[in-house]
């Protein structure tokens, strides 16, 4: 099948409105999107704003069947929660995305304390899929116990516990709550990245890239900010495309990528 010449060039940063850029491509070419949208005016993004519905629709249109979009989003807490993250999940579902999973990004060292409620230490990672995910490379972690043990078997009618040997594996598939340290040294060692007001951990991006894509796939961040997704996609041997409406942020992202190579 011949590639559509209107597709954006890969392995580069583009300055502009991602909805327009992706709309002009006219084809499905993205295997995975990992992005974090602005929400609830919690940060100043140089006066820029966005419409979650238009952005999710544009990403959907550019995504191949079976592709995934990881949407990292939180919400404002002021006399109650805004529930913005949940609203985004419903918006995506109405567009046609499958809400494949709702994962938790837990911050190990959050400074945000509340007077009349428990400390908020997480954001949601909404895993949207276009149909059934075509790629899933489950990440594993060591088990605390492994080797052969004697386990209790189901009791019979006589009430006697019968035991049998079972093997406990050395690794298990991770659950959907992922913990990351934040701040310099946790989020990234790139000091320049913090010129952007909202940076998510490099390891978070890397873990999703390894989970939902394969080498040679195309990874998109349509609101690339400081360029974390693109940096980690390049390191993992994926093609990548970063788009941001701010030339200042794109300059930060470009410098981070150049320093990492």
Tab-separated table of C-alpha atoms in Angstrom:
chain	number	residue	atom	x	y	z
A	1	UNK	CA	0.000	0.000	0.000
A	2	UNK	CA	1.465	3.374	-0.994
A	3	UNK	CA	2.034	5.847	1.836
A	4	UNK	CA	-0.003	9.038	1.767
A	5	UNK	CA	2.416	11.890	0.984
A	6	UNK	CA	0.374	14.236	3.175
A	7	UNK	CA	1.428	12.432	6.338
A	8	UNK	CA	3.702	14.435	8.659
A	9	UNK	CA	7.374	13.538	8.500
A	10	UNK	CA	8.423	11.228	11.341
A	11	UNK	CA	11.202	11.592	13.913
A	12	UNK	CA	10.748	15.323	14.115
A	13	UNK	CA	8.988	18.067	16.055
A	14	UNK	CA	6.302	20.219	14.484
A	15	UNK	CA	5.068	23.576	15.746
A	16	UNK	CA	1.332	24.006	15.344
A	17	UNK	CA	-2.148	22.959	16.388
A	18	UNK	CA	-2.092	19.159	16.487
A	19	UNK	CA	-5.763	18.936	15.528
A	20	UNK	CA	-4.989	20.705	12.255
A	21	UNK	CA	-1.720	18.856	11.666
A	22	UNK	CA	-3.293	15.446	12.192
A	23	UNK	CA	-6.384	16.406	10.246
A	24	UNK	CA	-4.255	17.280	7.237
A	25	UNK	CA	-2.578	13.849	7.246
A	26	UNK	CA	-5.694	12.149	5.926
A	27	UNK	CA	-4.470	8.692	6.918
A	28	UNK	CA	-3.974	6.322	9.836
A	29	UNK	CA	-0.292	6.095	10.743
A	30	UNK	CA	-0.004	6.241	14.554
A	31	UNK	CA	0.432	3.029	16.559
A	32	UNK	CA	0.622	4.615	20.004
A	33	UNK	CA	0.008	8.021	21.549
A	34	UNK	CA	1.367	8.887	24.990
A	35	UNK	CA	0.348	12.376	26.053
A	36	UNK	CA	-0.838	14.509	28.951
A	37	UNK	CA	-3.356	17.249	28.139
A	38	UNK	CA	-3.823	20.532	29.993
A	39	UNK	CA	-6.714	20.375	32.400
A	40	UNK	CA	-8.579	22.633	34.831
A	41	UNK	CA	-6.257	25.632	34.286
A	42	UNK	CA	-3.878	24.220	36.897
A	43	UNK	CA	-0.874	25.361	34.858
A	44	UNK	CA	-0.150	28.340	32.651
A	45	UNK	CA	0.614	27.061	29.154
A	46	UNK	CA	1.505	30.444	27.650
A	47	UNK	CA	-2.186	31.215	27.304
A	48	UNK	CA	-2.866	28.224	25.069
A	49	UNK	CA	-5.921	26.046	25.639
A	50	UNK	CA	-7.405	22.990	23.975
A	51	UNK	CA	-10.644	21.106	23.432
A	52	UNK	CA	-10.341	17.476	24.666
A	53	UNK	CA	-13.027	16.234	22.283
A	54	UNK	CA	-11.394	17.710	19.173
A	55	UNK	CA	-7.972	16.408	20.243
A	56	UNK	CA	-9.182	12.892	21.026
A	57	UNK	CA	-11.047	12.799	17.706
A	58	UNK	CA	-7.954	13.903	15.777
A	59	UNK	CA	-5.815	11.261	17.490
A	60	UNK	CA	-8.485	8.618	16.811
A	61	UNK	CA	-8.562	9.512	13.120
A	62	UNK	CA	-4.761	9.235	12.841
A	63	UNK	CA	-4.502	5.960	14.793
A	64	UNK	CA	-4.321	2.567	13.084
A	65	UNK	CA	-6.841	-0.129	13.988
A	66	UNK	CA	-5.687	-1.719	17.223
A	67	UNK	CA	-3.652	1.329	18.180
A	68	UNK	CA	-3.613	2.774	21.690
A	69	UNK	CA	-3.734	6.241	23.223
A	70	UNK	CA	-2.452	6.687	26.784
A	71	UNK	CA	-4.059	9.850	28.169
A	72	UNK	CA	-2.398	10.994	31.431
A	73	UNK	CA	-4.777	13.345	33.217
A	74	UNK	CA	-5.603	14.613	36.694
A	75	UNK	CA	-8.116	17.074	38.038
A	76	UNK	CA	-8.512	20.155	40.170
A	77	UNK	CA	-9.286	19.700	43.846
A	78	UNK	CA	-10.959	22.766	45.328
A	79	UNK	CA	-14.021	22.242	47.528
A	80	UNK	CA	-14.371	18.873	45.853
A	81	UNK	CA	-12.927	17.180	42.774
A	82	UNK	CA	-13.662	18.516	39.299
A	83	UNK	CA	-13.877	14.954	37.850
A	84	UNK	CA	-12.239	16.216	34.654
A	85	UNK	CA	-10.332	12.953	34.218
A	86	UNK	CA	-13.570	10.971	34.253
A	87	UNK	CA	-15.202	13.413	31.839
A	88	UNK	CA	-12.332	12.853	29.400
A	89	UNK	CA	-12.871	9.093	29.586
A	90	UNK	CA	-16.542	9.490	28.636
A	91	UNK	CA	-15.693	11.961	25.853
A	92	UNK	CA	-13.241	9.467	24.375
A	93	UNK	CA	-15.745	6.644	24.553
A	94	UNK	CA	-18.374	8.718	22.773
A	95	UNK	CA	-15.885	9.374	19.953
A	96	UNK	CA	-15.353	5.655	19.427
A	97	UNK	CA	-12.388	4.809	21.645
A	98	UNK	CA	-12.629	1.738	23.848
A	99	UNK	CA	-11.660	2.535	27.432
A	100	UNK	CA	-9.312	-0.440	27.626
A	101	UNK	CA	-8.018	0.340	31.107
A	102	UNK	CA	-7.922	3.030	33.771
A	103	UNK	CA	-4.460	2.942	35.296
A	104	UNK	CA	-3.057	4.875	38.249
A	105	UNK	CA	0.091	7.005	38.109
A	106	UNK	CA	1.063	7.219	41.774
A	107	UNK	CA	3.584	9.855	42.789
A	108	UNK	CA	5.958	8.605	45.461
A	109	UNK	CA	6.909	12.031	46.785
A	110	UNK	CA	3.910	14.293	46.253
A	111	UNK	CA	3.986	17.574	48.225
A	112	UNK	CA	0.234	18.190	47.980
A	113	UNK	CA	-1.392	17.924	51.408
A	114	UNK	CA	-5.092	18.341	52.201
A	115	UNK	CA	-6.550	19.546	55.470
A	116	UNK	CA	-9.742	17.522	55.504
A	117	UNK	CA	-8.926	14.540	53.290
A	118	UNK	CA	-6.094	12.127	52.597
A	119	UNK	CA	-3.123	13.301	50.573
A	120	UNK	CA	-3.782	13.143	46.846
A	121	UNK	CA	-0.895	11.320	45.201
A	122	UNK	CA	-2.115	10.125	41.806
A	123	UNK	CA	-3.306	10.929	38.317
A	124	UNK	CA	-5.171	8.666	35.933
A	125	UNK	CA	-3.622	7.053	32.887
A	126	UNK	CA	-6.602	6.334	30.632
A	127	UNK	CA	-5.681	3.652	28.124
A	128	UNK	CA	-7.873	4.200	25.078
A	129	UNK	CA	-7.825	1.597	22.300
A	130	UNK	CA	-9.105	1.762	18.740
A	131	UNK	CA	-10.809	-1.600	18.780
A	132	UNK	CA	-8.819	-4.414	20.385
A	133	UNK	CA	-5.161	-3.514	21.157
A	134	UNK	CA	-2.937	-5.137	18.569
A	135	UNK	CA	0.124	-5.056	20.827
A	136	UNK	CA	0.571	-5.831	24.495
A	137	UNK	CA	4.003	-6.603	25.888
A	138	UNK	CA	3.269	-7.063	29.600
A	139	UNK	CA	5.869	-5.699	31.973
A	140	UNK	CA	6.870	-7.958	34.837
A	141	UNK	CA	8.336	-7.564	38.298
A	142	UNK	CA	10.057	-9.977	40.711
A	143	UNK	CA	7.862	-11.907	43.095
A	144	UNK	CA	8.595	-11.711	46.811
A	145	UNK	CA	8.324	-15.478	47.142
A	146	UNK	CA	9.285	-18.057	44.557
A	147	UNK	CA	10.242	-21.691	44.213
A	148	UNK	CA	8.379	-24.838	45.224
A	149	UNK	CA	5.980	-24.731	48.163
A	150	UNK	CA	3.356	-27.014	49.601
A	151	UNK	CA	-0.076	-25.527	49.127
A	152	UNK	CA	-3.361	-26.507	50.702
A	153	UNK	CA	-5.710	-28.157	48.222
A	154	UNK	CA	-9.500	-27.890	48.416
A	155	UNK	CA	-11.087	-29.795	51.250
A	156	UNK	CA	-13.130	-32.828	50.394
A	157	UNK	CA	-16.399	-33.928	51.950
A	158	UNK	CA	-14.422	-35.380	54.855
A	159	UNK	CA	-13.070	-31.920	55.774
A	160	UNK	CA	-9.409	-32.985	55.468
A	161	UNK	CA	-6.892	-30.498	54.021
A	162	UNK	CA	-4.971	-32.172	51.225
A	163	UNK	CA	-1.657	-30.630	50.212
A	164	UNK	CA	0.186	-30.585	46.926
A	165	UNK	CA	3.438	-29.016	45.672
A	166	UNK	CA	3.141	-25.846	43.566
A	167	UNK	CA	5.805	-23.713	41.909
A	168	UNK	CA	5.775	-19.975	42.606
A	169	UNK	CA	7.229	-18.077	39.652
A	170	UNK	CA	10.168	-15.682	39.980
A	171	UNK	CA	8.287	-12.926	38.107
A	172	UNK	CA	4.707	-11.761	37.759
A	173	UNK	CA	2.904	-9.309	35.498
A	174	UNK	CA	2.679	-5.869	37.065
A	175	UNK	CA	-0.657	-4.498	38.221
A	176	UNK	CA	-2.173	-1.286	36.861
A	177	UNK	CA	-0.946	1.013	39.638
A	178	UNK	CA	2.484	2.345	38.680
A	179	UNK	CA	4.635	4.320	41.117
A	180	UNK	CA	7.175	6.936	40.102
A	181	UNK	CA	9.299	9.487	41.927
A	182	UNK	CA	8.757	13.027	40.665
A	183	UNK	CA	10.992	16.069	40.498
A	184	UNK	CA	14.636	16.412	39.429
A	185	UNK	CA	16.264	12.997	39.414
A	186	UNK	CA	12.908	11.231	39.553
A	187	UNK	CA	10.957	12.650	36.644
A	188	UNK	CA	14.165	13.251	34.683
A	189	UNK	CA	17.754	14.375	35.131
A	190	UNK	CA	17.299	16.952	32.338
A	191	UNK	CA	17.154	20.277	34.168
A	192	UNK	CA	15.978	22.052	31.026
A	193	UNK	CA	12.779	19.965	31.038
A	194	UNK	CA	11.519	21.856	34.079
A	195	UNK	CA	11.230	25.036	32.027
A	196	UNK	CA	7.937	23.408	31.051
A	197	UNK	CA	5.265	23.670	33.790
A	198	UNK	CA	4.155	20.020	33.719
A	199	UNK	CA	6.611	17.179	33.086
A	200	UNK	CA	5.721	13.527	33.579
A	201	UNK	CA	8.369	10.871	34.398
A	202	UNK	CA	10.518	9.487	31.624
A	203	UNK	CA	10.033	5.992	33.030
A	204	UNK	CA	6.248	6.370	32.772
A	205	UNK	CA	6.549	7.131	29.064
A	206	UNK	CA	9.071	4.342	28.558
A	207	UNK	CA	6.895	1.774	30.321
A	208	UNK	CA	3.873	2.559	28.164
A	209	UNK	CA	5.945	2.628	24.980
A	210	UNK	CA	7.322	-0.838	25.741
A	211	UNK	CA	3.857	-2.111	26.715
A	212	UNK	CA	1.769	-0.979	23.736
A	213	UNK	CA	4.206	-0.769	20.791
A	214	UNK	CA	7.009	-2.635	19.076
A	215	UNK	CA	10.287	-1.518	17.530
A	216	UNK	CA	9.626	0.400	14.331
A	217	UNK	CA	6.117	1.485	15.351
A	218	UNK	CA	5.145	5.160	15.349
A	219	UNK	CA	4.630	6.927	18.680
A	220	UNK	CA	2.882	10.301	18.826
A	221	UNK	CA	2.667	13.061	21.397
A	222	UNK	CA	0.356	15.773	20.003
A	223	UNK	CA	0.977	18.047	23.013
A	224	UNK	CA	4.621	17.131	23.413
A	225	UNK	CA	5.640	19.904	25.802
A	226	UNK	CA	9.166	19.169	26.994
A	227	UNK	CA	9.443	16.140	24.689
A	228	UNK	CA	9.518	13.273	27.192
A	229	UNK	CA	7.484	10.837	25.063
A	230	UNK	CA	9.563	11.546	21.967
A	231	UNK	CA	12.850	11.169	23.814
A	232	UNK	CA	11.855	7.796	25.241
A	233	UNK	CA	10.352	6.595	21.943
A	234	UNK	CA	13.624	7.325	20.159
A	235	UNK	CA	15.562	5.495	22.887
A	236	UNK	CA	13.270	2.455	22.435
A	237	UNK	CA	13.780	2.265	18.669
A	238	UNK	CA	10.367	3.617	17.707
A	239	UNK	CA	9.533	6.237	15.130
A	240	UNK	CA	8.091	9.310	16.790
A	241	UNK	CA	6.322	12.574	16.139
A	242	UNK	CA	6.030	15.477	18.559
A	243	UNK	CA	3.628	18.372	17.983
A	244	UNK	CA	3.173	21.446	20.152
A	245	UNK	CA	1.616	24.830	19.559
A	246	UNK	CA	4.402	26.541	21.518
A	247	UNK	CA	7.701	27.161	19.702
A	248	UNK	CA	9.334	27.677	23.095
A	249	UNK	CA	8.341	24.216	24.296
A	250	UNK	CA	9.403	22.599	21.033
A	251	UNK	CA	12.853	24.185	21.441
A	252	UNK	CA	13.118	22.571	24.901
A	253	UNK	CA	12.050	19.207	23.517
A	254	UNK	CA	14.500	19.421	20.628
A	255	UNK	CA	17.386	20.230	22.954
A	256	UNK	CA	16.530	17.323	25.253
A	257	UNK	CA	16.466	14.892	22.364
A	258	UNK	CA	19.772	16.141	20.949
A	259	UNK	CA	21.437	15.828	24.360
A	260	UNK	CA	20.226	12.241	24.727
A	261	UNK	CA	21.735	11.035	21.456
